[in-house]
Amino acid sequence: MMSKQDRGVNCRKALIGTRSALLLGCTALATFVPHAILAQDTTGSGDRIVLEKFTVHGDKEDSSTIVATSTTGAGKMATDILETPASVSVVTAKEVQERGADSIEQVVQYTSGVVTDFYGSDDRFDYFKTRGFYPFTYRDGLVLGRSWGGVLEEPYAFDRIEVLKGANSTGFGVSDPGGAVNYVTKTPKSGRFGEVYATGGSFNHKEVGFDFGDNITKDETLSYRLTGKFQRSEAEYDYSRDDENFIMGGITWRPTDQTNLTVIIDHLDKDGTPSNGGHPLGTDFERDRFFGDPDYNYNKANRNTYSVQFDHDFGNGLSFNSSGRYSKSTSGFGYAYLSGIDTSGTNLASRYYFGSDRTDEDLVLDAHMQYDTTFDFVESQTLIGVEYGKHEGDTDNYWEVAPSVDWTNVAGVGGPTYATGPYSSTTSKQNTKALYLQQNLTFSDKLTATIGLRNDWLDLDEINRLAGTTATGSYSEFTKRFGLSYKITNELAAYASYAESAAPPSTGVEPTTGKQYEVGIKYQPDAFPALFTASVYDLTMQNITTYNAPTYLPATVDKIRHRGVDLEMKAEITNNIGLIAAYSYIDSEIVEPGGTYDGNRFSQVPEHMASVWGTYKLDGNGSRGDMTFGLGARYIGSYYFDNANTQKSDGAVVFDTAFTYAIQEHTSFQMNVSNLFNEKHLTHSDGGALYYNPGRAIYASIRQTW
């Protein structure tokens, strides 16, 4: 029987053999090269065998393949995807580059179970749902928070994005049952590497970026990496901008072969606009039309982040890992949005001003020990850890009636003065502590049993600065996860799992909880790099507070149940052909007997979604370099805009394409076109305005690597 170590070596050889292929696919398969892979050198005596742990830097494979074999997406331990009893999708750096994805929404839009773009031209946040619910996001396993309401992350900062679908608070911590999205930061490598690029295109887009590093010392104990992106651009609509400054530097110290210390500092500065304000009801204008207020139209974020990662291998299977992140940010938006038709005149739409300004300060610390060993025919991985988090934030929210707008002649009116001040002003404080355990047991290299246990203690304070009152709350949430994976052959595995989630609440509100039952099958052929997965799940979210348009006042829903199917494929079939495909089905139901929405579908959850992305590389001939052609299609089924199910979108198919030409060995030209045929469909309506999907965008890049 082939050992886990031999399989790992063979898999890496197969991946290395395909690294010369340019892009061979890009969309919804889920799996990914890890930051660390466990292999086995045997020591000791008798029946007891101790496993040594070595690290494979995932970024080396992430930049050269779309197929991942290991992941940390299901928890703190690096595991083989084939043996992980969960549905995990991984988008590698190669896939991100070849598809030209420059936002998190674009990065994940070819991933099964994920829906994006359901708020159209609203550019304030990263809007995407996994299995019908908003996921929590993490960076290097440390919590960032919900995607809705957070800072727009810069994909160029990451080596890969891991998407775990469904409930699982035992992996990284408190979260909604939609799942977890883990961003893996680029870190220094041992050796010289680099790239610079320049991009231009639609909406006066101008962008330059760089990512390079080298050893500082000859003995490779000290290395650095510097990554940056600077962008000046407009958005799709008038009176818009989409500017960004991003810079990140990291240093890694390797005093011994068993010890690594990495320090990363990054600065993100975004200056954009939040929305075109929506389109008037009953009209059909082009997407570039603007109906907000040009004088009150901003969406800004400024954040500094300091991260530390430390790991040490004590030998004999025992290792220690710790990480921490401190960040401080200021962010805010303000704009005028359409709220309906003003019948006092012709061509008039009523509007409101809406704004929010906030500051946030966060500290997250994590430390865990891992012990790997075997006893006879049982391989064991045990991880126990603690986590501490502290958050403090100030938020001011504004809302005012705005002058109606003549949609045939939009002009600024000076913006609101807010003479009465904000309608809400709060200071929120959150202290969290957690203790967790993860255990993997593999029997005879066939059956893997996984257990995850975690308890989170949450202490919350919310100060109402307008009323001068303080509300407090303390919660203790215990979550668990159980999974079994059985390898039918060395290439085929079946799994079943049960997982729970608990989300941090607002003060005075009980935490939202979730649970999921899932069964699936995975196939990872030895003949070529590929992964095929199929899963069926039953996912329930309970004790939910929702905010429905047009009032956006809180409403309680007892339970939402999603039952569905996810199918995924990611394959580098040959050195010249790559293919990614995904299909998802979700049966959504709001369960509140006697309630207003009982039996309805949850908002913004399509019943069917499908996508496919394929690439073909035409090898160079003489003076002509390699050419790679990519073509993708995304089908988004119809979904309701609200829980009342009064209005819904139309199903639509959107095509994307890419072309890359190798000018010479280290120089390439790339062109990406999203929404190739400029397909237009309604993605959202809150009863007062219409919002459409993004239109066609064309970008061209020149890239130099070394």
XYZ file of C-alpha atoms in Angstrom:
706
model
C 0.000 0.000 0.000
C 1.334 3.441 -0.909
C 2.174 5.518 2.158
C 0.976 9.082 2.706
C 4.568 10.277 2.219
C 4.898 8.477 -1.137
C 1.577 9.846 -2.319
C 2.650 13.342 -1.374
C 5.917 12.983 -3.306
C 4.126 11.621 -6.386
C 1.582 14.415 -6.257
C 4.292 17.057 -6.055
C 6.122 15.446 -8.982
C 2.953 15.577 -11.049
C 2.466 19.224 -10.194
C 6.063 20.079 -11.006
C 5.686 18.378 -14.372
C 2.863 20.710 -15.266
C 4.312 23.987 -14.031
C 5.299 24.948 -17.547
C 1.634 25.210 -18.500
C 0.341 28.773 -18.412
C -3.261 28.992 -17.298
C -5.217 25.771 -17.562
C -8.494 26.612 -16.040
C -10.093 28.928 -13.583
C -13.353 28.461 -11.642
C -15.136 26.585 -9.044
C -13.104 23.686 -7.868
C -12.173 23.681 -4.396
C -8.813 22.718 -3.153
C -5.538 24.210 -2.643
C -1.916 23.989 -1.969
C -1.270 24.559 1.679
C 1.125 26.567 3.640
C 2.387 23.382 5.245
C 2.121 19.725 4.268
C 2.764 16.919 6.704
C 5.162 14.252 5.565
C 6.801 11.463 7.454
C 10.309 10.593 8.477
C 10.125 7.722 10.897
C 12.122 7.581 14.060
C 11.845 5.750 17.338
C 11.626 2.066 18.027
C 9.170 -0.718 18.525
C 5.584 -0.351 17.418
C 5.488 3.364 18.090
C 6.435 5.606 15.144
C 6.871 9.349 15.507
C 6.220 11.574 12.514
C 8.458 14.496 11.671
C 6.824 17.600 10.227
C 8.262 19.532 7.317
C 6.967 22.618 5.586
C 6.306 23.054 1.889
C 5.833 26.717 0.958
C 2.487 26.665 -0.793
C 3.145 29.828 -2.782
C 5.624 28.026 -5.040
C 2.864 25.785 -6.345
C 0.109 28.376 -6.024
C 1.722 30.491 -8.730
C 2.085 27.595 -11.162
C -1.064 25.485 -10.825
C -4.813 25.800 -10.438
C -5.125 22.445 -8.664
C -4.421 22.298 -4.945
C -3.793 19.105 -3.027
C -3.771 20.336 0.566
C -5.489 23.054 2.550
C -5.772 24.741 5.912
C -9.244 25.937 4.947
C -11.043 23.445 7.214
C -9.004 24.349 10.297
C -5.598 25.178 11.726
C -4.030 21.901 10.547
C -2.754 21.406 7.016
C -4.532 18.373 5.568
C -4.851 16.582 2.250
C -7.999 17.766 0.532
C -8.841 14.239 -0.547
C -9.000 13.159 3.102
C -10.726 16.285 4.471
C -14.407 15.576 5.341
C -15.591 18.986 4.162
C -16.203 20.957 0.986
C -13.255 23.316 0.455
C -12.543 25.383 -2.672
C -9.215 27.086 -3.219
C -8.426 29.831 -5.710
C -4.696 29.939 -6.368
C -2.567 32.914 -7.343
C -2.288 31.504 -10.860
C -6.059 31.417 -11.286
C -6.450 34.941 -9.924
C -3.845 36.281 -12.353
C -5.071 34.448 -15.437
C -8.684 35.524 -14.891
C -7.578 39.077 -14.134
C -9.631 39.126 -10.923
C -9.049 42.419 -9.102
C -11.687 42.176 -6.354
C -12.650 39.429 -3.920
C -16.039 39.137 -5.628
C -14.292 38.411 -8.928
C -11.891 35.981 -7.267
C -14.666 33.735 -5.916
C -17.282 34.107 -8.663
C -16.254 30.836 -10.365
C -16.472 28.873 -7.087
C -19.323 26.437 -6.533
C -21.905 27.435 -3.961
C -20.937 31.126 -4.204
C -23.173 33.888 -5.565
C -21.820 37.396 -6.267
C -22.932 40.695 -7.843
C -26.396 40.644 -6.235
C -26.154 44.338 -5.310
C -25.153 45.541 -8.750
C -23.448 48.932 -8.752
C -23.220 49.085 -4.940
C -19.433 49.103 -4.462
C -19.188 49.633 -0.699
C -18.367 46.045 0.313
C -17.454 42.600 -1.026
C -20.909 41.133 -1.631
C -20.916 37.348 -1.855
C -22.706 34.471 -0.181
C -21.688 30.844 0.264
C -24.484 28.297 0.394
C -26.926 31.170 0.731
C -25.402 32.947 3.756
C -22.706 35.544 4.268
C -19.413 33.906 5.232
C -16.971 35.161 7.813
C -13.565 36.160 6.471
C -10.156 35.455 7.967
C -6.584 36.359 7.159
C -4.003 33.673 7.896
C -6.536 31.997 10.172
C -7.212 35.150 12.222
C -10.676 36.679 12.043
C -11.446 39.769 9.965
C -15.253 39.642 10.210
C -18.225 39.525 7.880
C -17.553 40.422 4.248
C -20.573 42.752 4.309
C -19.471 45.800 6.285
C -15.731 45.186 6.106
C -12.930 46.850 4.200
C -12.607 45.883 0.532
C -9.616 43.527 0.582
C -6.845 43.664 -2.043
C -6.438 40.226 -3.739
C -2.865 41.003 -4.832
C -1.836 40.704 -1.167
C -2.673 36.995 -1.079
C -1.134 33.788 -2.354
C -4.475 32.035 -2.336
C -8.048 32.235 -1.074
C -9.544 29.186 0.656
C -13.349 28.859 0.751
C -14.830 26.473 3.306
C -18.551 25.994 2.687
C -21.078 25.587 5.428
C -21.133 25.767 9.210
C -17.811 25.280 10.995
C -16.927 27.530 13.933
C -14.421 24.990 15.244
C -12.034 25.753 12.375
C -11.213 29.447 12.845
C -13.777 30.716 15.322
C -17.206 32.312 15.637
C -18.906 32.729 12.273
C -22.175 32.563 10.387
C -23.087 29.155 8.882
C -22.340 30.276 5.324
C -18.747 29.231 5.866
C -15.287 30.698 6.141
C -13.063 32.436 3.601
C -9.389 32.417 4.567
C -6.996 34.826 2.829
C -3.395 33.553 2.886
C -0.904 36.429 2.882
C 2.151 36.494 0.626
C 5.277 35.906 2.722
C 9.016 36.031 1.919
C 10.537 33.102 0.033
C 14.012 31.659 0.185
C 15.567 32.867 -3.075
C 15.294 35.652 -5.607
C 12.026 36.191 -7.483
C 9.861 39.012 -8.703
C 7.455 40.630 -11.124
C 6.318 44.075 -12.180
C 3.263 44.856 -14.281
C 1.252 47.706 -15.716
C -2.464 47.586 -16.556
C -4.764 49.941 -18.427
C -8.263 49.747 -19.769
C -11.921 50.589 -19.293
C -13.059 53.559 -17.209
C -9.692 55.316 -17.507
C -8.093 52.519 -15.526
C -4.368 52.904 -14.797
C -2.546 50.497 -12.505
C 0.996 49.396 -11.681
C 2.103 46.653 -9.324
C 5.149 44.777 -8.147
C 5.956 41.728 -6.050
C 9.592 40.775 -5.470
C 11.952 39.450 -2.843
C 15.327 37.863 -2.161
C 17.609 36.622 0.578
C 19.239 39.314 2.682
C 21.941 36.991 3.987
C 23.962 34.459 1.995
C 23.026 31.614 4.324
C 19.319 32.249 3.542
C 18.434 32.817 7.185
C 16.966 36.243 6.409
C 14.677 37.034 3.461
C 12.401 39.896 2.461
C 9.393 40.486 0.211
C 7.873 43.737 -1.042
C 4.450 43.873 -2.698
C 2.581 46.904 -3.954
C -0.262 48.109 -6.147
C -1.157 51.668 -7.123
C -4.329 52.389 -9.064
C -6.054 55.438 -10.468
C -9.366 54.753 -12.111
C -12.998 55.621 -12.458
C -15.897 53.222 -11.953
C -18.554 52.292 -14.470
C -20.819 55.274 -13.773
C -20.407 59.058 -13.977
C -18.952 61.077 -11.082
C -17.037 58.029 -9.885
C -13.517 57.088 -8.895
C -11.737 53.890 -7.861
C -8.286 54.818 -6.553
C -6.054 52.687 -4.381
C -2.606 52.678 -2.776
C -1.397 49.375 -1.339
C 2.059 48.517 -0.039
C 3.154 45.462 1.961
C 6.577 44.448 3.235
C 7.664 41.295 5.016
C 10.816 39.835 6.576
C 11.352 36.179 7.474
C 14.071 35.011 9.855
C 15.096 31.345 9.876
C 17.661 30.998 12.675
C 17.468 27.199 12.375
C 15.850 24.661 10.067
C 13.150 24.218 12.693
C 12.286 27.854 13.409
C 10.622 30.592 11.337
C 9.665 34.121 12.312
C 7.853 36.385 9.837
C 6.845 40.009 10.327
C 4.533 41.687 7.791
C 3.415 45.315 7.645
C 0.929 46.582 5.082
C -0.928 49.786 4.321
C -4.187 49.943 2.365
C -5.673 53.248 1.225
C -8.834 53.273 -0.900
C -10.606 56.323 -2.272
C -13.688 55.408 -4.249
C -17.386 56.060 -4.630
C -20.127 53.859 -3.176
C -22.826 53.707 -5.857
C -24.557 55.411 -8.743
C -27.567 55.817 -6.465
C -29.652 53.256 -8.334
C -31.756 53.765 -11.460
C -35.279 55.243 -11.375
C -38.156 52.776 -11.308
C -39.753 52.185 -14.698
C -36.696 53.348 -16.676
C -33.994 51.569 -18.642
C -30.941 53.810 -18.720
C -27.395 52.775 -19.554
C -25.253 51.666 -16.624
C -23.050 54.768 -16.710
C -25.900 57.090 -15.667
C -25.568 58.626 -12.198
C -28.561 59.600 -10.045
C -26.912 60.364 -6.724
C -25.373 63.644 -5.575
C -21.923 64.444 -7.030
C -21.160 66.649 -4.001
C -21.878 63.901 -1.471
C -20.343 60.792 -2.913
C -17.403 59.098 -1.162
C -16.251 55.646 -0.068
C -12.908 55.664 1.732
C -10.806 53.313 3.810
C -7.373 53.721 5.359
C -5.899 50.763 7.236
C -2.530 49.805 8.698
C -1.899 46.174 9.599
C 0.954 44.568 11.535
C 1.218 40.762 11.479
C 3.586 38.290 13.137
C 3.858 34.567 12.397
C 6.109 32.217 14.383
C 6.547 28.467 14.225
C 9.003 26.038 15.754
C 9.427 22.291 15.224
C 10.619 20.596 18.406
C 11.115 17.284 16.598
C 9.527 13.921 17.332
C 6.248 15.181 15.868
C 5.785 18.145 18.229
C 5.493 21.672 16.835
C 4.354 25.098 18.006
C 2.729 27.866 15.984
C 1.624 31.325 16.982
C 0.383 34.345 15.078
C -0.924 37.772 15.833
C -2.328 40.758 14.003
C -2.954 44.354 15.024
C -4.836 46.690 12.716
C -6.237 50.180 12.889
C -8.532 51.636 10.277
C -10.771 54.542 9.441
C -13.480 54.070 6.860
C -16.702 55.613 5.709
C -19.115 56.246 2.900
C -21.732 58.811 1.996
C -24.087 59.038 -0.954
C -27.585 59.836 -2.119
C -29.774 56.936 -3.212
C -33.115 56.831 -5.007
C -36.098 55.900 -2.854
C -39.007 56.011 -5.313
C -40.922 58.224 -7.720
C -41.729 61.819 -6.764
C -45.207 62.481 -8.151
C -45.005 66.245 -7.599
C -43.416 66.681 -11.025
C -42.309 64.859 -14.161
C -39.130 62.805 -14.369
C -38.553 63.195 -10.640
C -37.180 60.552 -8.265
C -37.135 60.987 -4.500
C -33.839 60.470 -2.682
C -32.259 60.055 0.741
C -28.769 60.815 1.970
C -27.079 57.945 3.782
C -23.635 57.951 5.378
C -21.524 56.053 7.851
C -18.119 56.905 9.342
C -16.202 54.557 11.590
C -12.877 53.812 13.212
C -11.779 50.317 14.215
C -8.905 48.927 16.243
C -8.341 45.169 16.400
C -5.907 42.802 18.077
C -6.049 39.034 17.455
C -3.615 36.505 18.959
C -3.513 32.746 18.410
C -1.178 30.013 19.687
C -1.396 26.265 19.306
C 0.610 23.075 19.735
C 0.427 20.177 17.300
C 1.563 16.602 17.901
C 1.788 14.042 15.093
C 2.476 10.378 15.742
C 1.400 6.841 14.864
C 0.573 3.791 16.907
C 0.605 0.566 14.914
C -1.882 1.223 12.074
C -3.236 4.528 13.453
C -1.848 7.909 12.390
C -2.709 10.740 14.760
C -2.662 14.530 14.469
C -3.608 16.447 17.605
C -3.848 20.221 17.827
C -4.804 22.257 20.881
C -4.809 26.033 20.985
C -5.986 29.274 22.509
C -7.095 32.524 20.915
C -7.604 36.048 22.200
C -9.260 38.962 20.455
C -9.963 42.582 21.301
C -11.984 44.988 19.196
C -12.986 48.599 19.749
C -14.844 50.711 17.218
C -16.721 53.999 16.896
C -19.523 54.350 14.360
C -21.622 57.359 13.353
C -24.554 56.805 10.999
C -26.351 59.583 9.105
C -29.640 59.719 7.244
C -31.486 62.699 5.812
C -34.120 63.432 3.197
C -32.405 64.640 0.011
C -33.840 66.847 -2.725
C -35.556 64.929 -5.501
C -33.637 64.603 -8.718
C -34.726 65.211 -12.290
C -33.330 62.081 -13.897
C -32.848 63.939 -17.151
C -30.516 66.506 -15.480
C -28.516 65.336 -12.463
C -26.626 68.080 -10.627
C -25.022 68.521 -7.227
C -26.786 70.402 -4.483
C -23.991 70.687 -1.957
C -24.647 67.549 0.035
C -26.168 67.315 3.513
C -24.985 69.398 6.445
C -26.446 67.118 9.133
C -27.256 70.045 11.371
C -28.981 67.645 13.742
C -25.985 65.285 13.784
C -25.975 61.515 13.339
C -29.078 59.467 14.043
C -26.893 56.891 15.810
C -23.457 57.141 17.411
C -22.014 54.111 19.159
C -18.821 52.757 20.635
C -18.573 48.980 20.557
C -16.106 46.898 22.517
C -15.622 43.166 22.172
C -13.249 40.900 24.071
C -13.084 37.263 23.032
C -11.263 34.235 24.358
C -11.321 30.737 22.929
C -9.998 27.260 23.645
C -10.071 24.695 20.842
C -9.095 21.132 20.002
C -8.730 19.455 16.627
C -8.019 15.741 16.263
C -7.430 13.631 13.147
C -7.098 9.848 13.346
C -6.285 7.830 10.215
C -6.737 4.068 10.400
C -4.726 1.835 8.034
C -4.320 4.781 5.664
C -8.001 4.381 4.731
C -10.426 5.778 7.296
C -9.900 9.268 8.713
C -11.925 10.460 11.692
C -11.943 14.201 12.441
C -13.105 15.907 15.613
C -13.233 19.636 16.286
C -14.258 21.186 19.604
C -14.200 24.864 20.496
C -15.545 27.161 23.180
C -15.708 30.927 22.659
C -16.261 33.414 25.464
C -17.609 36.768 24.260
C -17.771 39.917 26.378
C -19.585 42.782 24.632
C -20.153 46.416 25.494
C -22.061 48.928 23.395
C -22.131 52.589 24.386
C -24.890 54.732 22.920
C -23.137 58.098 22.835
C -26.344 59.989 21.996
C -28.366 58.546 24.870
C -25.438 58.180 27.266
C -26.307 54.540 27.980
C -24.271 51.342 27.980
C -25.472 47.831 27.186
C -23.404 44.763 28.046
C -23.556 41.077 27.279
C -21.507 37.981 28.021
C -21.854 34.747 26.092
C -20.244 31.319 26.113
C -20.647 29.365 22.891
C -19.563 25.730 22.484
C -19.398 24.323 18.943
C -18.358 20.956 17.592
C -17.561 19.190 14.360
C -17.354 15.486 13.507
C -16.300 13.978 10.204
C -15.405 10.666 8.605
C -13.533 10.203 5.334
C -12.941 6.788 3.756
C -10.541 6.172 0.899
C -12.188 3.664 -1.386
C -9.011 3.709 -3.489
C -5.906 5.872 -3.387
C -7.713 8.237 -5.781
C -11.302 8.119 -4.515
C -12.683 9.058 -1.094
C -16.149 9.433 0.410
C -16.957 11.522 3.476
C -19.698 12.524 5.912
C -19.684 15.311 8.479
C -21.672 17.249 11.051
C -20.657 20.812 11.963
C -21.955 23.725 14.034
C -21.488 27.486 13.991
C -22.126 30.418 16.306
C -21.854 34.070 15.267
C -21.002 36.994 17.561
C -24.205 38.941 18.266
C -24.973 42.565 18.864
C -25.293 43.464 22.521
C -28.600 42.253 23.912
C -29.229 39.796 21.058
C -28.584 36.078 21.295
C -25.914 34.642 18.972
C -27.020 33.283 15.614
C -26.354 29.546 15.416
C -26.102 27.051 12.598
C -25.669 23.365 11.957
C -24.907 21.330 8.850
C -25.049 17.701 7.776
C -23.022 16.876 4.670
C -21.988 13.847 2.630
C -19.714 13.883 -0.382
C -17.228 12.163 -2.616
C -13.857 13.305 -3.984
C -11.741 11.973 -6.832
C -8.097 12.933 -7.312
C -6.569 10.994 -10.233
C -2.896 10.073 -10.311
C -2.729 10.460 -14.103
C -2.903 14.271 -14.114
C -3.440 17.119 -11.609
C -7.165 17.275 -10.951
C -9.807 17.177 -8.258
C -13.480 16.287 -8.671
C -15.902 16.762 -5.769
C -19.613 16.254 -5.209
C -21.447 17.064 -1.982
C -24.987 17.084 -0.613
C -25.833 19.115 2.490
C -28.591 20.153 4.877
C -27.774 23.522 6.462
C -29.855 25.382 9.044
C -29.416 28.894 10.443
C -31.394 29.816 13.578
C -32.175 32.904 15.654
C -31.641 35.391 12.833
C -32.060 39.140 12.630
C -32.590 40.385 9.061
C -32.898 43.848 7.511
C -35.329 43.990 4.631
C -35.767 46.787 2.104
C -37.050 49.420 1.916
C -37.126 50.251 5.646
C -34.096 48.158 6.682
C -35.512 47.838 10.186
C -34.507 44.697 12.106
C -36.834 41.725 11.837
C -36.467 38.318 13.440
C -36.656 35.098 11.440
C -36.896 31.852 13.398
C -34.993 29.547 11.056
C -33.688 29.345 7.495
C -32.992 25.932 5.993
C -30.890 25.332 2.896
C -30.566 21.904 1.321
C -28.347 21.656 -1.692
C -25.826 20.065 -3.989
C -22.365 21.308 -4.975
C -20.425 19.813 -7.895
C -16.893 20.966 -8.699
C -14.083 20.074 -11.034
C -10.648 21.568 -11.471
C -8.207 19.855 -13.797
C -5.012 20.402 -15.733
C -5.852 17.738 -18.271
C -2.669 18.229 -20.281
C 0.104 20.827 -20.323
C -2.066 22.719 -22.832
C -5.634 22.249 -21.607
C -7.192 23.322 -18.328
C -10.808 23.144 -17.252
C -12.814 24.249 -14.234
C -16.525 23.625 -13.847
C -19.075 24.002 -11.070
C -22.776 23.525 -10.451
C -24.825 24.352 -7.350
C -28.429 23.764 -6.357
C -29.998 25.316 -3.254
C -33.484 24.559 -1.929
C -34.067 27.545 0.359
C -36.888 27.800 2.889
C -37.696 30.244 5.680
C -39.238 28.311 8.559
C -41.385 30.354 10.970
C -44.788 28.697 11.447
C -47.452 31.385 11.495
C -44.899 34.027 10.569
C -44.908 36.494 7.683
C -42.284 34.723 5.587
C -42.979 31.078 6.410
C -42.276 28.879 3.381
C -40.606 31.654 1.363
C -37.103 31.534 -0.070
C -34.352 33.511 1.633
C -33.415 36.643 -0.294
C -30.550 36.657 -2.820
C -30.298 32.865 -2.976
C -30.572 31.464 -6.526
C -31.894 27.939 -6.909
C -29.372 27.084 -9.635
C -25.858 28.336 -10.394
C -23.292 26.993 -12.846
C -19.964 28.050 -14.282
C -17.206 26.781 -16.536
C -13.776 28.147 -17.369
C -11.420 26.583 -19.885
C -8.008 27.477 -21.254
C -5.954 26.257 -24.168
C -2.258 26.986 -24.680
C -0.952 27.113 -28.237
C 2.762 26.382 -28.036
C 5.132 28.870 -29.619
C 6.713 28.248 -32.983
C 9.958 29.942 -33.933
C 9.770 33.635 -33.168
C 6.158 33.341 -32.002
C 5.752 32.797 -28.270
C 3.152 30.714 -26.440
C -0.444 31.925 -26.630
C -3.060 31.007 -24.050
C -6.776 31.447 -24.729
C -9.321 31.437 -21.905
C -13.109 31.444 -22.058
C -15.602 31.257 -19.219
C -19.344 31.390 -18.677
C -21.295 32.009 -15.467
C -24.980 31.211 -15.053
C -26.780 32.885 -12.157
C -30.316 31.651 -11.628
C -33.121 33.962 -10.586
C -33.519 34.916 -6.918
C -35.834 37.063 -4.813
C -34.740 40.527 -3.722
C -36.440 40.288 -0.320
C -37.816 37.715 2.088
C -41.370 38.683 1.147
C -40.593 37.204 -2.318
C -42.399 40.036 -4.097
C -39.854 40.624 -6.869
C -37.085 38.559 -8.358
C -34.234 38.772 -10.823
C -34.007 37.035 -14.160
C -31.596 34.184 -14.746
C -28.626 35.260 -16.847
C -25.440 33.953 -18.453
C -22.315 36.129 -18.439
C -19.210 35.335 -20.521
C -15.605 36.225 -19.694
C -12.474 35.764 -21.768
C -8.700 36.049 -21.463
C -5.689 36.005 -23.778
C -2.013 35.811 -22.839
C 0.952 36.053 -25.208
C 4.523 35.261 -24.192
C 6.505 38.037 -25.869
C 9.702 36.474 -24.614
C 10.716 34.133 -21.801
C 9.946 36.477 -18.909
C 7.744 39.059 -20.609
C 4.041 38.599 -21.346
C 1.054 40.528 -22.630
C -2.380 39.765 -21.188
C -5.891 40.920 -22.021
C -9.004 40.177 -19.966
C -12.605 40.956 -20.842
C -15.351 40.520 -18.271
C -18.973 40.328 -19.429
C -17.806 39.904 -23.006
C -21.209 40.544 -24.611
C -22.195 43.337 -22.187
C -25.175 41.330 -20.937
C -27.487 43.451 -18.774
C -29.912 42.183 -16.158
C -31.535 43.409 -12.969
C -29.638 42.212 -9.897
C -31.457 44.081 -7.141
C -34.385 46.365 -6.417
C -35.198 47.626 -2.930
C -38.571 49.017 -3.988
C -37.157 52.473 -4.639
C -34.547 51.932 -7.356
C -33.121 49.452 -9.851
C -29.584 48.020 -9.817
C -27.893 46.190 -12.699
C -24.994 43.782 -13.019
C -21.543 45.136 -14.030
C -21.113 45.806 -17.737
C -18.285 44.911 -20.077
C -14.772 45.844 -18.952
C -11.546 45.385 -20.940
C -8.072 45.475 -19.416
C -4.622 44.912 -20.906
C -1.419 44.222 -18.968
C 2.302 43.931 -19.584
C 4.135 41.748 -17.061
C 7.859 41.202 -16.491
C 9.023 38.394 -14.191
C 12.366 37.151 -12.940
